[in-house]
Coordinates of C-alpha atoms in Angstrom, one line a residue:
M17 CA 68.6 -4.1 -127.4
S18 CA 69.0 -0.6 -126.5
F19 CA 71.1 0.5 -123.8
D20 CA 68.0 1.4 -121.6
Q21 CA 66.5 -1.8 -122.3
E22 CA 69.8 -3.2 -120.2
K23 CA 70.3 -0.8 -117.7
S24 CA 66.7 -1.9 -116.4
G25 CA 67.3 -5.3 -116.3
D26 CA 66.5 -7.1 -119.7
R27 CA 69.7 -9.1 -120.7
L28 CA 70.8 -11.0 -123.5
S29 CA 69.1 -14.9 -123.5
V30 CA 71.7 -17.8 -124.3
D31 CA 69.9 -18.0 -127.4
E32 CA 70.6 -14.0 -128.3
V33 CA 74.6 -14.3 -127.3
P34 CA 76.6 -15.0 -131.1
A35 CA 78.3 -17.5 -132.2
L36 CA 80.8 -17.2 -129.4
Y37 CA 79.0 -19.4 -127.5
D38 CA 77.8 -21.6 -129.7
N39 CA 80.8 -23.1 -130.5
Q40 CA 81.4 -26.6 -129.3
D41 CA 84.9 -25.8 -128.2
V42 CA 83.3 -23.4 -125.4
A43 CA 82.4 -26.4 -123.0
A44 CA 79.2 -26.1 -120.8
N45 CA 81.4 -25.8 -117.4
K46 CA 83.1 -22.8 -118.6
R47 CA 80.2 -20.9 -119.8
G48 CA 78.0 -20.0 -116.3
T49 CA 74.8 -18.6 -116.7
A50 CA 73.1 -16.5 -119.5
E51 CA 74.0 -13.5 -117.3
D52 CA 77.9 -14.4 -117.6
Q53 CA 77.4 -15.1 -121.3
H54 CA 76.0 -11.9 -121.9
D55 CA 79.3 -10.2 -120.0
M56 CA 81.5 -12.0 -121.5
Y57 CA 80.5 -11.2 -125.1
R58 CA 80.2 -7.7 -124.2
L59 CA 83.6 -7.8 -123.0
G60 CA 84.8 -9.6 -126.0
K61 CA 85.8 -12.4 -124.2
K62 CA 86.0 -16.2 -124.7
P63 CA 85.4 -18.2 -121.4
E64 CA 88.6 -20.5 -121.1
L65 CA 88.4 -21.1 -117.4
R66 CA 85.9 -24.0 -115.3
R67 CA 83.3 -22.0 -113.5
N68 CA 83.5 -24.3 -110.7
F69 CA 82.9 -21.8 -107.8
R70 CA 79.6 -20.8 -106.0
F71 CA 78.6 -18.2 -103.7
I72 CA 79.4 -20.1 -100.6
S73 CA 82.5 -21.5 -102.1
I74 CA 84.0 -17.4 -103.2
V75 CA 83.1 -16.0 -99.9
G76 CA 85.1 -18.8 -98.3
F77 CA 87.4 -17.7 -100.9
M78 CA 88.1 -14.6 -100.1
M79 CA 87.5 -14.9 -96.4
I80 CA 90.8 -17.1 -96.6
L81 CA 93.0 -15.3 -98.4
Q82 CA 92.1 -12.0 -96.4
A83 CA 92.5 -14.0 -93.1
T84 CA 91.8 -11.0 -91.1
W85 CA 91.7 -12.3 -87.9
E86 CA 95.0 -14.9 -88.5
S87 CA 96.5 -12.0 -90.1
A88 CA 95.7 -10.1 -87.1
L89 CA 97.7 -12.4 -85.0
L90 CA 100.2 -13.0 -87.2
S91 CA 101.3 -9.5 -88.7
N92 CA 101.0 -7.2 -85.8
W93 CA 104.2 -6.7 -84.7
Y94 CA 104.4 -3.9 -87.0
G95 CA 101.5 -1.7 -85.8
L96 CA 102.5 -2.8 -82.5
Y97 CA 105.7 -1.4 -82.8
N98 CA 104.6 1.9 -83.8
G99 CA 101.2 2.6 -82.6
G100 CA 101.2 0.1 -79.8
T101 CA 97.7 -1.7 -78.7
A102 CA 95.2 1.6 -79.2
G103 CA 96.8 2.5 -82.7
C104 CA 97.3 -0.9 -83.9
I105 CA 93.4 -1.2 -82.8
W106 CA 92.3 2.2 -83.8
A107 CA 94.1 2.0 -87.2
T108 CA 92.3 -1.4 -88.1
I109 CA 89.1 0.4 -87.3
G110 CA 89.4 3.1 -89.6
T111 CA 91.1 0.5 -92.1
W112 CA 88.2 -1.5 -92.3
I113 CA 85.5 1.2 -92.8
C114 CA 87.4 2.6 -95.3
N115 CA 88.1 -0.4 -97.1
A116 CA 87.5 -0.4 -100.9
V117 CA 86.0 -2.6 -103.4
A118 CA 86.8 -3.3 -106.9
N119 CA 85.5 -4.4 -110.3
R120 CA 83.7 -7.5 -111.3
T121 CA 85.9 -9.0 -114.4
T122 CA 89.2 -11.2 -113.9
G123 CA 91.2 -8.2 -115.0
G124 CA 89.9 -6.0 -111.8
Q125 CA 91.5 -2.5 -111.7
Y126 CA 92.8 -2.3 -114.9
H127 CA 90.0 -3.5 -117.0
W128 CA 87.8 -0.7 -114.9
V129 CA 90.5 2.1 -115.4
S130 CA 90.2 1.1 -119.2
E131 CA 86.5 1.6 -119.2
F132 CA 86.0 4.6 -116.8
A133 CA 89.3 7.0 -117.2
P134 CA 89.3 10.0 -119.2
A135 CA 89.8 8.7 -123.3
S136 CA 92.8 10.4 -123.3
V137 CA 94.9 8.4 -120.5
Q138 CA 92.8 5.0 -120.9
K139 CA 95.1 3.1 -122.4
P140 CA 98.8 4.4 -120.6
L141 CA 96.8 4.4 -117.1
S142 CA 95.4 1.1 -117.8
Y143 CA 98.4 -0.5 -119.1
I144 CA 100.6 0.8 -115.5
V145 CA 97.7 -0.2 -113.4
G146 CA 98.1 -3.4 -114.8
W147 CA 101.5 -4.1 -114.1
M148 CA 101.0 -2.4 -110.4
C149 CA 98.0 -4.8 -109.6
C150 CA 100.3 -7.9 -110.8
L151 CA 102.9 -6.3 -108.6
G152 CA 101.1 -6.4 -105.9
W153 CA 99.2 -9.4 -106.0
V154 CA 102.5 -11.6 -107.1
S155 CA 104.6 -9.4 -103.9
G156 CA 101.9 -11.3 -101.8
V157 CA 103.1 -14.6 -102.6
P158 CA 106.5 -14.3 -100.7
A159 CA 104.9 -12.4 -98.0
C160 CA 102.4 -15.4 -96.9
G161 CA 105.7 -17.7 -97.4
Q162 CA 107.8 -15.4 -95.0
M163 CA 105.1 -15.6 -92.4
L164 CA 104.6 -19.3 -92.9
Y165 CA 108.2 -19.4 -92.2
S166 CA 108.2 -17.1 -89.4
L167 CA 105.5 -19.0 -87.8
L168 CA 107.1 -22.4 -88.0
E169 CA 110.5 -20.7 -86.4
G170 CA 108.7 -19.5 -83.7
M171 CA 107.5 -22.8 -83.0
I172 CA 110.6 -24.3 -83.3
L173 CA 112.2 -21.7 -80.8
I174 CA 109.8 -22.6 -78.2
T175 CA 110.5 -26.3 -78.0
N176 CA 114.1 -26.0 -78.6
P177 CA 115.5 -22.3 -77.9
N178 CA 118.8 -22.9 -78.6
A179 CA 118.3 -23.9 -82.4
N180 CA 120.3 -22.3 -85.0
I181 CA 118.0 -21.4 -87.8
E182 CA 117.6 -17.7 -87.3
Q183 CA 120.6 -17.4 -90.5
L184 CA 119.2 -15.5 -93.4
W185 CA 120.2 -18.0 -95.9
Q186 CA 118.1 -20.3 -93.4
A187 CA 115.1 -18.6 -93.5
T188 CA 115.3 -17.7 -97.3
L189 CA 115.6 -21.6 -97.9
I190 CA 112.4 -22.5 -95.9
L191 CA 110.9 -19.8 -97.5
F192 CA 111.6 -21.0 -100.7
M193 CA 110.1 -24.4 -99.9
W194 CA 106.5 -22.6 -98.4
V195 CA 106.6 -20.7 -102.1
L196 CA 107.2 -23.9 -103.7
L197 CA 104.5 -25.9 -102.0
I198 CA 101.9 -23.1 -102.3
V199 CA 102.4 -23.1 -105.9
A200 CA 102.4 -27.0 -106.2
F201 CA 98.6 -27.2 -104.6
N202 CA 97.5 -24.4 -107.4
I203 CA 98.9 -26.4 -110.2
F204 CA 98.3 -30.2 -108.9
L205 CA 95.1 -29.7 -106.7
A206 CA 93.6 -26.6 -108.6
Q207 CA 90.1 -28.4 -109.1
Q208 CA 90.3 -29.7 -105.2
L209 CA 90.2 -25.6 -104.6
P210 CA 86.1 -25.0 -104.1
L211 CA 86.3 -27.8 -101.9
A212 CA 89.0 -26.4 -99.7
E213 CA 87.7 -23.1 -99.3
G214 CA 84.6 -24.6 -98.0
I215 CA 86.4 -26.9 -95.5
I216 CA 89.3 -24.2 -94.5
L217 CA 86.0 -21.8 -94.3
V218 CA 84.4 -24.0 -91.5
I219 CA 88.0 -24.3 -90.4
H220 CA 88.7 -20.6 -90.1
V221 CA 85.8 -20.1 -87.8
F222 CA 86.0 -22.5 -85.8
G223 CA 89.8 -21.7 -85.1
F224 CA 88.5 -18.3 -84.4
F225 CA 86.5 -19.0 -81.4
A226 CA 89.1 -21.6 -80.3
F227 CA 91.7 -18.5 -79.7
L228 CA 89.3 -16.3 -78.9
I229 CA 87.7 -19.2 -75.8
L230 CA 92.1 -19.4 -75.1
F231 CA 92.6 -15.6 -74.5
W232 CA 89.5 -15.3 -72.8
V233 CA 90.0 -17.7 -70.5
M234 CA 93.3 -18.2 -69.5
A235 CA 95.2 -15.2 -70.1
D236 CA 96.4 -12.7 -67.6
H237 CA 95.0 -9.4 -69.1
A238 CA 96.0 -5.7 -69.3
S239 CA 93.3 -2.9 -68.3
A240 CA 91.2 -1.6 -71.0
H241 CA 92.3 1.7 -70.9
D242 CA 95.9 0.9 -71.3
V243 CA 94.8 -1.2 -74.7
F244 CA 92.2 1.6 -76.0
L245 CA 94.4 4.7 -74.9
Q246 CA 97.6 3.5 -74.5
F247 CA 100.1 4.3 -77.8
Y248 CA 103.9 3.1 -78.2
D249 CA 106.2 5.3 -80.3
G250 CA 108.5 2.1 -80.5
G251 CA 110.5 3.9 -83.5
E252 CA 110.5 7.4 -81.9
W253 CA 108.9 9.4 -84.2
G254 CA 108.1 12.3 -82.0
S255 CA 104.2 11.7 -82.5
N256 CA 101.8 9.1 -81.5
G257 CA 99.8 10.2 -84.3
L258 CA 102.4 10.1 -87.0
S259 CA 103.9 6.5 -85.8
T260 CA 100.3 4.8 -85.8
L261 CA 100.5 5.9 -89.6
V262 CA 103.4 4.5 -89.9
G263 CA 102.1 0.9 -88.3
L264 CA 99.8 0.9 -91.1
T265 CA 101.4 -2.0 -92.5
T266 CA 99.4 -4.1 -90.2
P267 CA 95.7 -3.5 -90.7
L268 CA 96.6 -3.0 -94.2
W269 CA 97.9 -6.5 -94.7
C270 CA 94.4 -7.6 -92.9
F271 CA 92.5 -6.3 -95.1
I272 CA 94.1 -5.9 -98.3
G273 CA 92.8 -8.0 -101.5
P274 CA 89.4 -7.1 -101.4
D275 CA 89.2 -7.6 -105.5
A276 CA 90.5 -11.0 -105.1
G277 CA 87.4 -12.3 -105.8
A278 CA 87.1 -10.0 -108.9
H279 CA 90.1 -12.0 -110.3
M280 CA 88.2 -15.3 -110.1
S281 CA 85.0 -13.7 -112.0
E282 CA 85.4 -16.2 -115.1
E283 CA 85.4 -19.0 -112.5
L284 CA 82.2 -17.7 -110.9
N285 CA 78.6 -18.7 -111.9
D286 CA 76.4 -15.6 -111.8
A287 CA 79.3 -13.4 -111.4
S288 CA 78.0 -10.1 -111.8
L289 CA 75.4 -10.7 -109.0
V290 CA 77.1 -13.2 -106.8
L291 CA 80.5 -11.6 -106.4
P292 CA 79.9 -8.3 -105.5
R293 CA 77.4 -10.0 -102.5
A294 CA 79.7 -12.3 -101.7
M295 CA 82.7 -9.3 -101.6
M296 CA 80.5 -7.1 -99.1
Y297 CA 79.5 -10.5 -96.9
A298 CA 83.4 -11.4 -96.9
T299 CA 84.7 -7.9 -96.1
F300 CA 81.9 -7.7 -93.5
F301 CA 82.2 -10.7 -91.9
N302 CA 86.2 -10.8 -91.8
G303 CA 86.5 -7.5 -90.3
I304 CA 84.2 -8.5 -87.0
L305 CA 86.6 -11.5 -87.1
G306 CA 89.2 -9.5 -87.3
I307 CA 88.8 -6.7 -84.6
I308 CA 87.3 -8.8 -82.2
M309 CA 90.5 -10.8 -82.4
L310 CA 93.0 -8.2 -81.9
I311 CA 91.2 -6.4 -79.3
T312 CA 91.5 -10.0 -77.5
F313 CA 94.7 -10.3 -78.3
C314 CA 95.8 -7.1 -77.2
F315 CA 94.1 -7.5 -74.0
C316 CA 96.5 -10.2 -73.5
I317 CA 99.7 -8.0 -73.8
T318 CA 100.5 -6.8 -70.4
D319 CA 103.9 -5.5 -71.5
I320 CA 104.0 -4.1 -74.8
N321 CA 107.7 -3.9 -74.2
V322 CA 108.2 -7.5 -74.2
I323 CA 106.4 -8.1 -77.3
V324 CA 108.1 -6.2 -79.4
N325 CA 111.5 -6.4 -78.0
S326 CA 111.3 -9.9 -78.5
S327 CA 113.2 -12.1 -81.1
S328 CA 110.6 -13.4 -83.0
D329 CA 108.5 -11.3 -85.5
T330 CA 105.2 -13.4 -84.1
P331 CA 104.1 -12.0 -80.9
V332 CA 101.1 -14.6 -81.2
I333 CA 103.8 -17.5 -80.2
D334 CA 105.1 -16.1 -77.4
V335 CA 101.7 -15.1 -76.1
L336 CA 100.5 -18.4 -76.5
Y337 CA 103.0 -19.9 -74.5
N338 CA 102.8 -17.5 -72.0
V339 CA 98.7 -18.3 -71.8
T340 CA 99.3 -22.4 -72.1
G341 CA 102.3 -22.5 -70.3
S342 CA 102.5 -25.5 -72.3
Q343 CA 104.9 -26.2 -75.3
G344 CA 102.5 -28.9 -76.7
G345 CA 99.2 -26.6 -76.2
T346 CA 101.4 -23.7 -78.2
I347 CA 102.4 -26.0 -81.1
V348 CA 98.9 -27.4 -81.4
M349 CA 97.6 -23.7 -81.8
G350 CA 100.7 -22.9 -83.8
C351 CA 99.9 -25.6 -86.5
L352 CA 96.1 -24.3 -86.7
L353 CA 97.3 -20.9 -87.9
L354 CA 100.2 -22.6 -90.0
V355 CA 97.1 -24.5 -92.2
L356 CA 95.2 -21.8 -92.3
L357 CA 97.8 -19.4 -93.2
Y358 CA 98.8 -21.9 -96.0
F359 CA 95.6 -22.0 -97.4
S360 CA 95.4 -18.3 -97.7
S361 CA 98.6 -18.3 -99.3
V362 CA 97.3 -20.9 -102.1
T363 CA 94.4 -18.4 -102.5
T364 CA 96.6 -15.9 -103.3
V365 CA 98.5 -17.7 -105.6
A366 CA 95.3 -18.3 -107.4
S367 CA 94.4 -14.4 -107.4
A368 CA 97.4 -13.6 -108.6
S369 CA 97.8 -15.9 -111.4
R370 CA 94.7 -15.1 -112.7
Q371 CA 95.7 -11.5 -112.8
C372 CA 98.7 -12.0 -114.3
W373 CA 96.8 -14.6 -117.0
A374 CA 94.1 -11.9 -117.5
F375 CA 96.6 -9.2 -118.2
A376 CA 98.6 -11.4 -120.4
R377 CA 95.1 -12.2 -122.0
D378 CA 95.4 -8.4 -123.4
K379 CA 99.0 -8.5 -124.4
G380 CA 100.4 -6.3 -120.9
F381 CA 103.1 -8.4 -120.7
P382 CA 106.3 -9.4 -123.4
F383 CA 105.9 -13.0 -124.0
S384 CA 101.9 -12.8 -123.5
S385 CA 101.3 -15.8 -125.8
W386 CA 102.9 -17.9 -123.7
I387 CA 101.6 -16.4 -120.4
E388 CA 97.9 -16.6 -121.3
F389 CA 98.1 -19.8 -122.7
V390 CA 95.7 -22.1 -120.9
R391 CA 96.2 -26.1 -121.4
P392 CA 93.1 -27.7 -123.1
G393 CA 91.9 -30.3 -120.3
W394 CA 93.9 -28.4 -117.5
D395 CA 91.8 -25.4 -117.8
I396 CA 93.9 -23.6 -115.3
P397 CA 96.7 -21.1 -116.2
I398 CA 99.4 -23.0 -115.5
N399 CA 102.1 -20.7 -117.2
A400 CA 100.8 -17.5 -115.1
I401 CA 101.0 -19.5 -112.4
L402 CA 104.9 -20.2 -113.1
V403 CA 105.2 -16.7 -113.8
V404 CA 104.3 -15.9 -110.6
L405 CA 106.7 -18.8 -108.8
G406 CA 109.4 -17.1 -110.5
V407 CA 109.1 -13.7 -109.3
S408 CA 108.2 -14.7 -105.9
L409 CA 111.5 -16.4 -106.0
V410 CA 113.0 -13.5 -106.9
L411 CA 111.3 -11.3 -104.3
S412 CA 112.2 -13.7 -101.8
A413 CA 115.8 -13.5 -102.3
I414 CA 115.6 -10.0 -100.7
N415 CA 115.9 -12.2 -98.0
F416 CA 119.1 -12.9 -98.1
G417 CA 120.4 -9.5 -97.3
S418 CA 118.3 -8.2 -94.9
D419 CA 116.0 -9.4 -92.1
V420 CA 113.4 -6.4 -92.5
A421 CA 112.9 -7.7 -95.5
L422 CA 109.3 -9.0 -95.2
N423 CA 108.5 -5.2 -94.2
A424 CA 109.4 -4.5 -98.0
I425 CA 107.8 -7.3 -99.1
L426 CA 104.5 -6.4 -97.2
S427 CA 104.9 -3.0 -98.0
V428 CA 105.2 -3.1 -101.7
S429 CA 102.8 -5.6 -102.0
N430 CA 100.4 -3.0 -99.8
A431 CA 101.3 -0.1 -101.7
A432 CA 101.3 -1.2 -105.2
L433 CA 97.5 -2.8 -104.5
I434 CA 96.5 0.5 -103.2
F435 CA 97.8 2.3 -106.5
S436 CA 95.5 0.5 -108.6
Y437 CA 92.5 1.0 -106.3
L438 CA 93.8 4.6 -106.3
C439 CA 93.3 4.9 -109.8
S440 CA 90.2 3.0 -110.3
I441 CA 88.3 4.7 -108.0
T442 CA 89.5 8.3 -108.6
C443 CA 88.5 7.3 -112.4
L444 CA 84.9 6.4 -111.2
R445 CA 84.7 9.5 -109.1
I446 CA 86.0 11.5 -112.0
K447 CA 83.1 9.9 -114.6
R448 CA 80.4 10.6 -111.7
L449 CA 81.4 14.6 -111.3
R450 CA 81.0 14.7 -114.7
G451 CA 77.9 13.3 -114.6
E452 CA 78.4 10.6 -117.1
P453 CA 76.4 7.3 -117.1
L454 CA 77.9 4.5 -115.6
L455 CA 78.0 0.7 -116.7
P456 CA 75.2 -1.1 -116.8
R457 CA 75.3 -3.1 -113.5
R458 CA 73.0 -5.5 -110.9
W459 CA 74.9 -4.0 -107.9
S460 CA 75.0 -0.3 -106.8
L461 CA 75.5 2.2 -104.1
G462 CA 73.3 4.4 -105.2
W463 CA 73.5 8.0 -104.1
W464 CA 76.2 6.9 -101.7
G465 CA 78.6 5.8 -104.3
G466 CA 80.0 9.2 -104.8
P467 CA 80.4 10.3 -101.1
I468 CA 82.2 6.5 -100.3
N469 CA 84.4 7.2 -103.6
D470 CA 85.6 10.3 -101.6
V471 CA 86.1 8.8 -98.3
A472 CA 88.2 5.8 -100.0
I473 CA 90.3 8.2 -102.3
G474 CA 91.0 10.2 -99.3
F475 CA 92.4 7.1 -97.4
L476 CA 94.2 4.9 -100.0
L477 CA 96.3 8.4 -100.4
I478 CA 97.2 8.2 -97.0
S479 CA 98.0 4.7 -96.9
F480 CA 99.9 5.0 -100.1
V481 CA 102.3 7.7 -99.0
F482 CA 102.8 5.4 -95.5
S483 CA 103.5 2.0 -97.1
F484 CA 106.7 3.4 -97.9
F485 CA 108.0 4.5 -94.8
P486 CA 110.6 2.3 -92.8
I487 CA 109.9 1.3 -89.3
Y488 CA 112.1 4.2 -88.0
P489 CA 113.3 7.3 -89.0
M490 CA 116.9 7.6 -90.6
P491 CA 117.4 3.9 -91.0
A492 CA 120.9 2.2 -91.9
L493 CA 121.4 1.6 -95.7
V494 CA 120.3 -2.0 -95.2
D495 CA 117.2 -1.5 -92.7
M496 CA 115.6 1.1 -95.4
N497 CA 112.3 -0.2 -96.4
W498 CA 113.1 -0.9 -100.2
A499 CA 109.6 -1.3 -100.9
I500 CA 109.8 2.5 -102.6
L501 CA 112.6 0.4 -104.8
I502 CA 110.5 -2.5 -106.0
F503 CA 107.6 -0.2 -106.5
G504 CA 110.1 2.8 -108.7
V505 CA 111.8 -0.2 -110.6
V506 CA 108.6 -2.1 -111.9
F507 CA 106.7 1.5 -112.5
F508 CA 109.6 2.6 -114.9
V509 CA 109.8 -0.8 -115.9
A510 CA 106.3 -0.8 -117.4
G511 CA 106.5 2.6 -118.6
G512 CA 109.4 2.0 -120.5
H513 CA 107.6 -1.1 -122.3
Y514 CA 104.7 0.2 -123.0
L515 CA 106.3 3.3 -124.9
I516 CA 109.0 0.8 -126.5
R517 CA 106.5 -1.6 -127.4
G518 CA 103.6 -2.3 -125.4
R519 CA 101.4 0.8 -126.9
K520 CA 101.4 -1.0 -130.4
V521 CA 100.3 -4.8 -129.0
Y522 CA 98.3 -3.7 -125.9
V523 CA 94.9 -4.3 -126.2
P524 CA 93.0 -2.2 -123.7
P525 CA 89.7 -3.7 -122.3
V526 CA 87.3 -1.1 -123.2
S527 CA 88.6 -1.1 -127.4
L528 CA 86.7 -4.7 -126.8
I529 CA 83.7 -3.5 -125.2
K530 CA 80.5 -4.4 -127.8
K531 CA 77.5 -2.3 -127.3
D532 CA 74.0 -3.9 -127.7
S533 CA 71.8 -2.5 -130.8

């Protein structure tokens, strides 16, 4: 088969795919469609994971992982403190518009870089991007755990204001508990994940309307002028624009992770067509729900000083209590958020572990042979999940020393993923500018691809820089945004490992690509 034939849409049939798929040790539920088999053969990979996701379940997976309207309620303190209601809303809308999509293989961005980067830097750049993408996803796990703790803490303080649960060691131990519970689901109930995603997707939609109606009907509302035009420079940066950019942590967290589905592509049927469509649907509908919820929530803030100076990191609990005037009502709505956030965290672990597993399969890590091992009968990368658990607990330990640890963990997750998006999209843009042919594909942006790449690159550059800013200028050592340190250490460890050993053993995905003949 020629390249032109493949580009026009003709693909290898099941019978034409070589013996890789005739081998009896590749179960039927791992092979997928003929398109999946063609793609896996072209990538030089053997199917090892069960393809039990379909269109609805993968849309549910991505919508629940991003949990945009839930994140708009749970992570809004940073955006409100630096930017106010106006800054938070407009930055969130801009982030949604500029949100980028990723490649369709489980390896995601590092695989894309390996195929699209200039030949002279393909291997080392792909290697660094692989490490950063893994850091971004894995650090998202303790960030989710910290939010679960903050939400639980807020509900406890509503019912018992004198409860002594705010010490750092207590917070960290509860954070450890949440991380363990999240990982346990991914190990022992992994086969039920697609079903759970479908059920939680329904709760995700109905929960949205429950909060929306509550805020619309029962809350006192601020004026539209204050909500959309009143900025707040809590960090005293001296400029509303600069303050809003520092507060990008909130909108970035709401929309980060559009590549989540890509890391599950080897567990999805007809991934090359279904996945891009699912990513577009999930990003569009999550954005609509998230922006409507954020605007609604901001209308419920009649005094922003009370919200940003509250002892709680979850203003939504205070607003719920003010709206309902009831401890019971606040706890019920809080528990609904708790369930949705828990399953968002479960999907985060699933995506993070698949990213680590894929990179280990290409010998990107020390002890890659152990990390990539998939136990027969389980058909999930348990060892990779355990790596995610170990690193998450180490990152969570930052909480022992600082009460602004959540900002650092959120920031490093944002920054690392943004770095991976930036590298992959820039490589693609360079390829377009050179007039080089792109890969055969069933989903394309056509002429719009280049301009969209340009907008995404500009936005990602700004987002990457401001991911490392502290909440306010000239902070004390303990209040620094330690994301830059975490990012820098991992970057240099990755670079050092590449020079010492990685360049000898790492197998860049492009080296395995098979051309049809």
